Coordinates of C-alpha atoms in Angstrom, one line a residue:
M1 CA 0.1 0.3 -0.1
N2 CA 1.4 3.8 -0.3
V3 CA 1.3 6.3 2.3
I4 CA -3.1 7.3 1.3
E5 CA -4.0 4.2 1.5
R6 CA -1.7 3.2 4.7
A7 CA -3.1 6.5 5.8
Q8 CA -6.8 5.6 5.4
Q9 CA -6.8 2.1 6.7
W10 CA -5.8 4.0 9.6
V11 CA -8.9 5.9 9.0
D12 CA -10.7 3.5 9.5
H13 CA -9.3 2.0 12.3
D14 CA -9.4 5.0 14.8
P15 CA -11.4 4.7 17.6
D16 CA -10.7 8.3 18.5
P17 CA -12.8 9.9 17.0
A18 CA -10.8 13.9 16.5
T19 CA -7.8 12.1 15.4
A20 CA -10.2 10.2 13.0
A21 CA -11.2 13.0 11.5
E22 CA -8.2 15.3 11.0
L23 CA -6.4 12.3 9.2
A24 CA -9.2 11.6 7.1
S25 CA -9.3 15.7 6.1
V26 CA -5.5 15.6 5.5
V27 CA -5.7 11.8 3.1
E28 CA -8.2 13.8 1.3
A29 CA -6.3 16.8 0.5
A30 CA -3.6 13.9 -0.1
R31 CA -6.2 12.4 -3.2
A32 CA -6.6 15.6 -4.8
G33 CA -3.1 16.8 -5.5
D34 CA -1.5 19.0 -2.2
E35 CA 2.0 17.9 -1.9
S36 CA 2.1 19.9 1.4
A37 CA -0.4 17.6 2.8
L38 CA 1.1 14.2 1.0
A39 CA 3.9 15.7 3.5
E40 CA 2.3 15.1 6.5
L41 CA 1.2 11.8 6.0
N42 CA 4.5 10.4 5.2
R43 CA 5.0 12.1 9.0
A44 CA 2.5 11.0 10.3
M45 CA 2.6 7.3 8.2
N46 CA 7.0 7.1 9.5
G47 CA 6.5 4.0 10.6
P48 CA 5.6 2.5 14.2
L49 CA 7.0 4.6 17.1
Q50 CA 9.7 3.2 18.5
F51 CA 10.4 2.2 22.9
G52 CA 13.9 4.2 23.1
T53 CA 15.5 5.1 26.5
A54 CA 12.0 6.2 28.1
G55 CA 9.8 3.8 26.3
L56 CA 7.1 5.7 23.8
R57 CA 7.6 9.4 23.3
G58 CA 6.3 12.0 20.2
E59 CA 4.3 14.1 19.5
I60 CA 0.7 14.4 19.8
G61 CA -1.6 14.1 16.9
P62 CA -2.9 11.4 14.1
G63 CA -1.5 8.4 12.4
E64 CA 1.4 5.2 13.7
S65 CA 4.1 7.5 14.2
R66 CA 2.9 10.0 16.6
M67 CA 1.7 9.6 20.3
N68 CA -2.7 9.2 20.5
L69 CA -5.4 6.6 21.2
S70 CA -4.2 4.0 18.6
V71 CA -1.3 4.3 19.6
V72 CA -1.6 3.6 23.6
I73 CA -4.4 1.3 23.3
R74 CA -2.1 -0.9 20.2
A75 CA 1.5 -0.4 22.8
T76 CA -1.4 -1.8 25.8
A77 CA -2.1 -5.5 23.7
G78 CA 1.6 -5.5 22.6
L79 CA 2.4 -5.0 26.3
C80 CA 0.3 -7.4 28.0
A81 CA 0.8 -9.8 25.8
V82 CA 4.0 -10.1 26.5
L83 CA 3.4 -9.9 30.3
L84 CA 1.0 -13.1 30.4
R85 CA 3.9 -15.2 29.2
H86 CA 6.1 -13.9 31.5
A87 CA 4.1 -13.6 34.4
T88 CA 3.3 -16.4 37.0
R89 CA 0.2 -15.4 37.6
A90 CA -2.8 -13.4 36.3
P91 CA 0.0 -10.1 35.6
R92 CA -0.6 -7.0 38.2
V93 CA 0.0 -3.8 36.4
V94 CA 0.2 0.0 37.7
I95 CA -1.0 2.7 35.6
G96 CA -0.2 6.4 35.9
C97 CA -0.7 9.7 34.0
D98 CA 0.3 13.4 34.5
A99 CA -1.0 16.2 33.0
R100 CA -0.7 16.7 29.7
Y101 CA -2.6 16.8 26.8
G102 CA -4.1 13.0 26.2
S103 CA -2.7 12.1 29.3
V104 CA -6.3 10.7 31.1
D105 CA -7.2 9.5 28.3
F106 CA -4.5 7.5 26.9
A107 CA -4.6 6.0 31.2
H108 CA -8.0 5.0 31.0
A109 CA -7.7 3.9 27.4
A110 CA -4.5 1.4 28.9
A111 CA -6.4 0.4 31.9
R112 CA -9.6 -0.9 29.7
V113 CA -7.4 -3.0 27.5
A114 CA -5.2 -3.9 30.2
S115 CA -8.2 -5.3 31.8
A116 CA -9.5 -7.0 28.8
A117 CA -6.8 -8.7 28.5
G118 CA -7.3 -10.0 31.9
C119 CA -4.4 -8.0 34.0
E120 CA -5.0 -6.7 37.4
V121 CA -5.4 -3.3 37.5
F122 CA -4.5 -0.7 39.7
L123 CA -5.0 2.7 38.4
L124 CA -3.4 5.3 40.4
P125 CA -5.2 8.9 41.3
L126 CA -4.7 10.8 37.6
K127 CA -2.1 13.9 37.1
N128 CA 0.4 12.8 39.9
P129 CA 3.8 12.4 39.7
T130 CA 5.7 9.8 37.6
P131 CA 8.2 8.6 40.8
L132 CA 4.2 7.4 42.1
T133 CA 4.2 4.6 39.4
A134 CA 7.8 3.8 40.7
F135 CA 6.6 3.3 43.8
S136 CA 3.6 1.4 43.5
V137 CA 5.1 -0.8 41.1
R138 CA 7.7 -2.4 43.8
E139 CA 4.9 -1.6 46.7
L140 CA 1.7 -3.1 44.9
D141 CA 4.6 -5.8 44.4
A142 CA 3.0 -5.4 40.5
D143 CA 4.5 -7.4 37.3
A144 CA 4.5 -4.0 35.3
G145 CA 3.7 -0.2 35.6
I146 CA 2.7 1.7 32.4
M147 CA 3.5 5.5 33.4
V148 CA 2.0 8.4 30.9
T149 CA 4.3 11.3 30.7
A150 CA 7.1 13.0 28.4
S151 CA 8.4 14.5 31.3
H152 CA 9.9 17.2 30.4
N153 CA 9.4 17.7 26.6
P154 CA 7.8 19.8 24.2
P155 CA 3.7 20.8 25.0
R156 CA 2.9 19.7 22.7
D157 CA 5.0 15.5 22.9
N158 CA 2.7 13.3 25.1
G159 CA 4.7 9.5 25.9
Y160 CA 4.5 6.3 27.6
K161 CA 6.1 4.8 30.3
V162 CA 6.9 0.8 31.0
Y163 CA 8.1 -0.4 34.1
L164 CA 8.2 -4.2 34.8
G165 CA 8.7 -6.4 38.6
G166 CA 6.9 -8.8 40.3
T167 CA 7.4 -12.0 39.0
V168 CA 8.8 -11.2 35.1
V169 CA 12.1 -9.4 36.0
T170 CA 13.0 -9.9 39.9
G171 CA 16.2 -9.3 41.7
A172 CA 18.2 -5.8 41.1
G173 CA 16.0 -4.7 37.2
Q174 CA 12.7 -4.8 39.8
G175 CA 10.6 -2.2 39.5
V176 CA 12.8 -0.4 36.6
Q177 CA 12.1 0.3 33.4
I178 CA 12.2 -2.0 30.6
V179 CA 15.6 -3.1 28.1
S180 CA 16.9 -5.7 25.7
P181 CA 15.1 -7.8 25.3
F182 CA 12.1 -6.7 26.9
D183 CA 11.5 -3.7 24.4
A184 CA 12.3 -5.4 21.3
E185 CA 9.7 -8.1 22.7
I186 CA 7.0 -5.3 23.6
A187 CA 7.8 -3.3 19.8
S188 CA 7.3 -7.4 18.1
A189 CA 3.7 -8.1 20.3
I190 CA 3.0 -4.0 19.2
A191 CA 3.2 -5.2 15.5
S192 CA 1.6 -8.1 15.7
A193 CA -1.2 -6.7 17.7
P194 CA -4.6 -5.6 15.6
F195 CA -6.5 -2.3 15.1
A196 CA -7.1 -0.6 17.2
D197 CA -10.9 -0.6 17.6
Q198 CA -10.2 -4.6 17.4
I199 CA -8.9 -5.0 20.7
A200 CA -11.4 -5.2 23.2
Q201 CA -11.0 -3.1 26.3
N202 CA -13.0 -3.1 30.1
D203 CA -13.1 -2.4 33.4
E204 CA -13.4 -5.1 35.1
L205 CA -10.6 -5.6 36.5
I206 CA -9.5 -1.6 37.2
V207 CA -8.8 -1.0 41.1
N208 CA -8.0 2.7 42.0
V209 CA -5.2 2.4 44.3
D210 CA -4.1 5.1 46.1
P211 CA -0.2 4.9 47.3
R212 CA 0.4 8.8 48.3
E213 CA 0.1 8.6 52.4
D214 CA 2.9 5.8 51.8
Y215 CA 5.0 7.7 49.4
I216 CA 5.1 10.2 51.1
A217 CA 6.1 9.3 54.5
R218 CA 8.8 6.9 53.3
A219 CA 10.0 9.8 50.9
A220 CA 10.1 12.2 54.1
S221 CA 11.6 9.4 56.2
L222 CA 15.5 10.6 54.3
A223 CA 15.4 13.8 55.9
Q224 CA 18.2 13.9 57.1
G225 CA 19.5 17.3 60.9
S226 CA 17.5 18.2 63.7
P227 CA 14.0 20.1 64.0
E228 CA 15.6 23.8 64.2
I229 CA 17.7 23.5 61.5
K230 CA 15.4 21.8 58.9
E231 CA 12.8 25.0 60.2
D232 CA 15.1 27.4 59.4
L233 CA 16.2 27.0 55.6
A234 CA 13.9 29.3 53.8
I235 CA 12.9 27.2 50.3
T236 CA 11.6 27.9 46.7
L237 CA 9.8 25.4 45.0
T238 CA 8.4 24.9 42.1
A239 CA 6.8 22.9 39.8
M240 CA 6.5 24.6 36.3
H241 CA 3.3 23.9 35.4
G242 CA 3.6 20.5 36.2
V243 CA 1.8 17.8 39.0
G244 CA 5.0 17.4 41.4
A245 CA 3.8 20.9 43.4
A246 CA 1.5 19.5 45.8
L247 CA 3.2 16.2 47.1
T248 CA 6.8 17.5 47.0
Q249 CA 5.3 20.4 49.5
Q250 CA 4.0 17.7 51.7
V251 CA 7.4 15.4 51.4
L252 CA 9.0 19.1 52.7
N253 CA 6.1 19.2 55.4
E254 CA 6.0 15.9 56.3
A255 CA 10.0 15.8 56.9
G256 CA 9.7 19.2 58.4
F257 CA 10.6 21.8 56.1
T258 CA 8.3 23.9 56.9
N259 CA 9.2 27.3 55.7
V260 CA 8.3 26.4 51.8
S261 CA 6.9 28.9 49.5
L262 CA 5.5 27.6 46.0
V263 CA 6.4 29.7 42.6
A264 CA 1.7 30.6 42.3
E265 CA 2.6 31.5 38.9
Q266 CA 3.9 27.8 37.8
V267 CA 1.7 25.3 41.0
E268 CA -1.3 24.3 39.1
P269 CA -0.4 22.0 35.9
D270 CA -1.3 23.5 32.7
P271 CA -0.3 21.5 29.8
D272 CA 0.2 24.8 28.3
F273 CA 3.6 25.3 30.0
P274 CA 3.0 29.2 29.4
T275 CA 5.8 30.6 31.5
V276 CA 8.4 29.2 29.8
S277 CA 9.9 28.9 26.5
F278 CA 10.3 24.7 27.7
P279 CA 10.0 23.1 29.9
N280 CA 12.2 21.9 31.7
P281 CA 14.7 23.3 34.8
E282 CA 18.1 22.8 33.3
E283 CA 16.9 25.8 29.6
P284 CA 18.4 29.0 30.3
G285 CA 15.5 31.0 31.5
A286 CA 13.2 28.4 33.3
L287 CA 14.1 30.2 36.4
D288 CA 13.9 33.1 36.1
L289 CA 10.0 33.3 37.8
A290 CA 11.7 31.2 40.7
I291 CA 14.6 33.0 41.3
A292 CA 12.7 36.3 41.4
H293 CA 10.7 34.9 43.4
A294 CA 13.5 33.6 46.2
R295 CA 14.3 36.9 46.4
A296 CA 11.4 38.2 47.2
H297 CA 11.3 36.0 49.7
A298 CA 14.6 35.6 51.7
S299 CA 15.4 31.9 49.9
D300 CA 18.5 30.0 50.8
L301 CA 17.8 27.7 48.3
I302 CA 15.4 27.1 45.0
I303 CA 14.2 24.0 44.5
A304 CA 12.6 23.0 40.5
V305 CA 11.3 19.8 40.0
D306 CA 9.9 19.4 36.3
P307 CA 7.1 18.4 35.3
D308 CA 6.3 15.1 35.9
A309 CA 8.3 15.9 39.2
D310 CA 11.4 12.6 38.7
R311 CA 14.5 15.1 38.4
C312 CA 15.6 18.1 40.2
A313 CA 17.5 21.5 40.1
L314 CA 18.7 23.5 42.5
A315 CA 20.2 27.5 42.8
V316 CA 22.2 28.8 45.7
P317 CA 22.4 32.6 46.5
D318 CA 25.7 34.1 44.4
E319 CA 27.1 37.2 44.5
A320 CA 29.1 37.0 41.8
S321 CA 26.1 36.3 39.5
S322 CA 24.1 38.8 38.6
N323 CA 20.8 37.7 38.6
G324 CA 22.5 36.8 42.5
W325 CA 21.5 33.4 42.2
R326 CA 23.2 30.2 40.1
Q327 CA 22.0 27.0 39.1
L328 CA 23.9 23.8 40.0
S329 CA 24.7 21.6 37.3
G330 CA 23.6 18.0 37.5
D331 CA 27.0 16.9 38.0
E332 CA 27.5 19.2 41.2
T333 CA 24.0 18.1 42.6
G334 CA 24.9 15.1 42.4
S335 CA 28.7 14.9 44.2
L336 CA 26.9 17.7 46.9
L337 CA 24.4 14.6 47.9
G338 CA 27.0 12.1 46.8
E339 CA 29.4 12.6 49.3
F340 CA 26.3 13.7 51.6
L341 CA 25.0 10.7 51.6
A342 CA 28.0 8.9 51.6
G343 CA 28.5 9.9 55.1
S344 CA 25.8 7.6 56.3
A345 CA 25.6 4.8 53.5
P346 CA 26.5 1.2 55.1
E347 CA 29.9 -1.0 54.2
D348 CA 28.2 -2.8 50.9
A349 CA 26.8 0.4 49.6
V350 CA 27.3 0.9 46.2
F351 CA 26.5 4.4 44.2
A352 CA 26.2 4.5 40.3
N353 CA 26.3 7.2 37.8
S354 CA 26.5 7.1 33.7
I355 CA 29.0 7.3 31.6
V356 CA 28.9 10.6 30.6
S357 CA 28.3 11.8 34.1
S358 CA 31.5 12.6 36.7
R359 CA 34.0 10.5 37.7
L360 CA 34.0 12.3 40.6
L361 CA 31.0 10.0 41.8
G362 CA 34.0 7.5 42.0
K363 CA 36.1 8.9 43.3
I364 CA 33.4 10.2 46.5
A365 CA 32.9 6.3 47.2
Q366 CA 36.3 5.4 46.8
G367 CA 37.1 7.7 49.0
H368 CA 34.5 6.2 51.9
G369 CA 35.2 3.0 51.2
L370 CA 32.9 2.3 49.1
K371 CA 32.1 0.0 46.2
Y372 CA 30.9 1.8 42.6
Q373 CA 29.9 1.2 38.8
H374 CA 29.7 3.8 36.0
T375 CA 26.6 2.5 33.7
L376 CA 25.4 3.4 30.2
T377 CA 22.8 6.7 29.7
G378 CA 19.5 6.6 31.5
F379 CA 18.3 5.0 34.4
K380 CA 17.3 2.0 32.5
W381 CA 21.0 0.9 33.4
I382 CA 21.2 2.7 36.5
A383 CA 18.5 2.0 38.6
R384 CA 19.5 -1.7 38.2
V385 CA 22.8 -2.0 39.4
P386 CA 23.3 -4.9 42.0
G387 CA 23.5 -3.6 45.9
L388 CA 22.6 0.6 44.5
Y389 CA 22.1 3.1 47.6
F390 CA 22.6 5.8 45.2
G391 CA 22.7 6.4 41.6
Y392 CA 22.6 9.8 39.5
E393 CA 22.8 11.2 36.0
E394 CA 24.6 14.4 34.3
A395 CA 20.1 15.1 34.3
I396 CA 20.0 16.5 36.8
G397 CA 18.1 12.5 37.6
F398 CA 19.3 11.8 41.7
C399 CA 17.7 8.3 43.3
P400 CA 18.1 8.4 46.7
D401 CA 16.2 5.2 47.5
P402 CA 16.6 2.9 45.1
T403 CA 15.3 0.7 47.0
R404 CA 11.2 1.5 47.0
V405 CA 11.9 3.7 43.9
R406 CA 14.1 2.7 41.1
D407 CA 14.1 5.4 39.1
K408 CA 15.9 8.7 38.9
D409 CA 12.7 10.8 41.9
G410 CA 13.5 14.5 42.2
I411 CA 10.7 14.7 44.7
A412 CA 13.1 12.4 47.0
T413 CA 16.3 14.2 46.2
S414 CA 14.2 18.0 47.6
V415 CA 14.4 16.0 50.8
V416 CA 18.3 14.4 50.5
A417 CA 19.1 17.6 49.3
A418 CA 17.2 19.9 51.4
S419 CA 18.3 18.4 54.5
L420 CA 22.1 18.9 53.0
F421 CA 21.3 22.5 52.2
A422 CA 19.7 22.8 55.9
M423 CA 23.3 22.0 57.6
L424 CA 25.3 23.7 55.4
K425 CA 23.4 26.6 56.4
S426 CA 23.7 25.8 60.3
Q427 CA 27.5 25.7 60.0
G428 CA 27.7 28.9 58.5
R429 CA 28.9 27.3 55.2
T430 CA 27.6 27.5 51.3
A431 CA 27.3 25.2 48.3
K432 CA 31.1 26.3 47.0
D433 CA 32.7 26.6 50.1
E434 CA 31.1 22.6 49.9
L435 CA 32.6 21.5 46.9
E436 CA 35.5 23.5 47.2
R437 CA 36.6 21.1 50.4
M438 CA 35.4 18.6 48.3
A439 CA 38.0 19.6 45.7
R440 CA 40.8 19.6 47.7
L441 CA 40.0 15.8 49.1
Y442 CA 39.3 14.8 45.1
G443 CA 40.3 16.9 42.7
L444 CA 38.4 19.7 41.3
H445 CA 36.0 17.8 38.1
V446 CA 33.9 20.4 36.5
T447 CA 31.8 19.9 33.9
A448 CA 29.6 21.0 30.1
P449 CA 27.0 20.2 28.0
L450 CA 28.4 21.1 24.5
T451 CA 25.4 20.0 21.9
F452 CA 24.1 19.7 18.7
R453 CA 20.0 19.6 17.9
V454 CA 19.4 19.0 14.6
D455 CA 17.0 19.1 12.0
R456 CA 18.0 16.6 10.0
L457 CA 18.7 13.1 11.9
E458 CA 21.4 12.1 9.0
L459 CA 23.4 15.2 10.6
I460 CA 24.4 13.4 14.0
A461 CA 24.6 10.4 12.3
E462 CA 27.4 12.5 10.0
G463 CA 29.0 13.4 12.4
M464 CA 29.8 10.7 13.9
Q465 CA 31.3 9.3 11.8
R466 CA 33.2 11.9 11.4
L467 CA 34.9 11.5 15.2
R468 CA 35.2 8.2 14.3
S469 CA 37.3 8.3 11.2
Q470 CA 39.3 11.6 12.4
P471 CA 39.1 12.7 15.9
P472 CA 40.9 15.2 18.0
T473 CA 44.8 14.8 18.6
T474 CA 44.7 17.4 20.9
L475 CA 42.5 19.2 23.5
A476 CA 43.1 22.7 25.4
G477 CA 46.9 22.0 24.1
A478 CA 46.9 18.3 25.7
E479 CA 47.4 15.2 23.9
V480 CA 44.7 13.2 23.3
E481 CA 46.0 10.1 24.8
G482 CA 42.7 7.5 23.9
V483 CA 39.1 7.4 21.5
V484 CA 37.3 4.5 22.5
D485 CA 34.9 3.6 20.2
L486 CA 31.6 2.8 22.7
S487 CA 29.7 0.7 20.7
K488 CA 31.8 -2.6 20.2
G489 CA 31.7 -2.2 24.3
W490 CA 34.1 -1.4 27.3
D491 CA 35.3 -1.7 30.3
G492 CA 32.5 -4.2 31.1
L493 CA 29.6 -2.1 29.0
P494 CA 27.1 -3.1 26.2
G495 CA 28.1 -1.8 23.2
T496 CA 25.9 1.5 22.5
D497 CA 26.5 4.4 19.4
A498 CA 29.2 7.0 21.5
L499 CA 32.4 8.0 20.8
M500 CA 35.0 8.3 23.9
V501 CA 38.2 10.7 24.5
T502 CA 40.4 11.5 27.0
T503 CA 44.0 13.0 27.5
T504 CA 47.1 13.6 29.5
A505 CA 45.6 16.6 31.3
G506 CA 42.8 14.2 32.8
D507 CA 40.4 15.5 30.4
R508 CA 37.2 13.4 29.0
V509 CA 35.0 14.2 26.3
I510 CA 32.6 11.8 24.9
A511 CA 30.0 12.3 21.9
R512 CA 26.4 10.1 21.8
P513 CA 23.2 10.9 20.1
S514 CA 19.8 11.6 22.2
G515 CA 17.4 8.8 23.0
T516 CA 14.9 11.2 23.2
E517 CA 15.1 14.0 20.8
P518 CA 17.4 15.5 17.3
K519 CA 20.7 15.8 19.1
L520 CA 24.1 15.5 19.2
K521 CA 25.0 15.1 22.7
C522 CA 29.0 15.8 24.4
Y523 CA 29.7 15.4 27.3
L524 CA 32.9 17.8 28.8
E525 CA 35.0 17.3 32.3
V526 CA 38.0 18.8 33.3
V527 CA 40.2 17.3 36.2
I528 CA 42.8 20.1 37.6
P529 CA 44.3 18.4 41.1
V530 CA 44.1 20.8 44.0
E531 CA 46.4 20.9 47.5
D532 CA 45.8 20.8 50.8
G533 CA 45.2 25.3 51.4
A534 CA 45.4 26.0 47.9
E535 CA 43.1 28.1 46.2
V536 CA 40.6 25.8 44.0
P537 CA 41.1 27.7 40.2
W538 CA 37.4 27.6 39.1
A539 CA 38.5 30.0 36.0
Q540 CA 40.9 27.9 34.3
A541 CA 39.0 24.9 34.5
R542 CA 35.7 27.3 32.5
E543 CA 38.8 28.0 30.5
R544 CA 40.2 24.4 29.5
L545 CA 36.2 23.2 29.3
E546 CA 35.8 26.6 26.3
T547 CA 38.5 25.8 24.3
I548 CA 37.5 21.9 24.4
K549 CA 34.1 22.9 23.2
S550 CA 34.8 24.7 20.8
E551 CA 38.2 22.3 19.6
F552 CA 35.7 19.0 19.6
G553 CA 33.3 20.9 18.0
A554 CA 35.2 21.7 15.6
A555 CA 35.9 18.4 15.1
I556 CA 32.5 16.8 14.6
G557 CA 31.9 19.8 11.6
I558 CA 28.0 20.0 12.8

């Protein structure tokens, strides 16, 4: 069939009248010779959405290549077929969703399909954070969890995130996001599923559950410090128009952090994310309202959770900054939290982060006599490390309670971060003071991203090929001593499409295509030894980073 015929077939079997009518009008225009309509059909019918780093994720709209009711129904049918093969009982499925466009409808459709397939369905309170779903998979001994969310993607996106546990995946991977071979098996089952309007649905096995009180109690239990120092810490909290405001504030209050004020303009869930150009706390300008609020309320710390509250960004007062505040990088936050948690970690604790994150966490673990493991990028790898006590990735994702939430959790992270900063304030110290103390202990580690967003995906492959065939020979005046093609595997890790370059100065760059966006991402790190009592050479490190950015970017050639 040509694309017009395939699109008409999709329309004929679309159970959603709105998307069926939308695609039907494009089909009609394409049949009449409209070239722009034909191009739109090619985008809508450009192959099924594939399971990637975060399951299904894409723009909302009609067709097999977009997020819509038909795609969710068929994905759930495929997932349930796999669960029925592997579960040793009637499969249990937890389902949650955020407040994006389509999320509630998608969650209800997934629940009805799973019920009709013979699964016991635990439907969570709608429009709640991703960590609540991840928590519930383990708390309710579920064989799978479905979270309808696109996290911090643009407003018109949505997604479908899958966890496996219960009797389907046991051991360290229980309750973690899908990995191979399950991703391929689910994709194959989806491809074999009937048309969406031919898939049975009912509500016979759906049970509404609300584990929020249990989650709040557990996350709050991670707090450290006396009531006095907790109450003395003034926190500005923003949820970026997502679903994390209420639960995060409740957890912080329950943990003893009662001096929390919310950024009013961003409290209520709003799928348009009207006050930010991009709903990601890492994006420039995303914390402008929070910073203005923090200045007005004399706050000591800004905590920002992303729209589904699985990630957490921190900002701290900084007199050297033009607006009086500085946002910590994911690596700075991960290292600060790692050092803080290492002080009370059991002897068998394992710390882990992705290979694109700072190497400082490994030195912290070693310094405390703890174990450390690096992983491939993504929490589907970090969270399944056996014995994990704390894990993080540089993209502001942190896992401070892996026995209960085997994924990044911005809400639980806010409790640990508040505990750390309450302690620092009680000692008359700042984040910079602690980072400099750590630099003298372990060496100064400073990281920075270098990202290329592209309109044509082939540019990413071309850039990676140039790097592999002609990698740089020097970076920032130091000789390149190692070039490792990570697609062939490295240091016990499976192969992944990435290249690692190291220099005689101890600097490192890793380049890889993004798993969720049309980007080529590079992760830069410089390391400078610092003697005890010496001044920490921040300016030197940042200058080296800028030089490496320029030279490595030239080698990529995008």
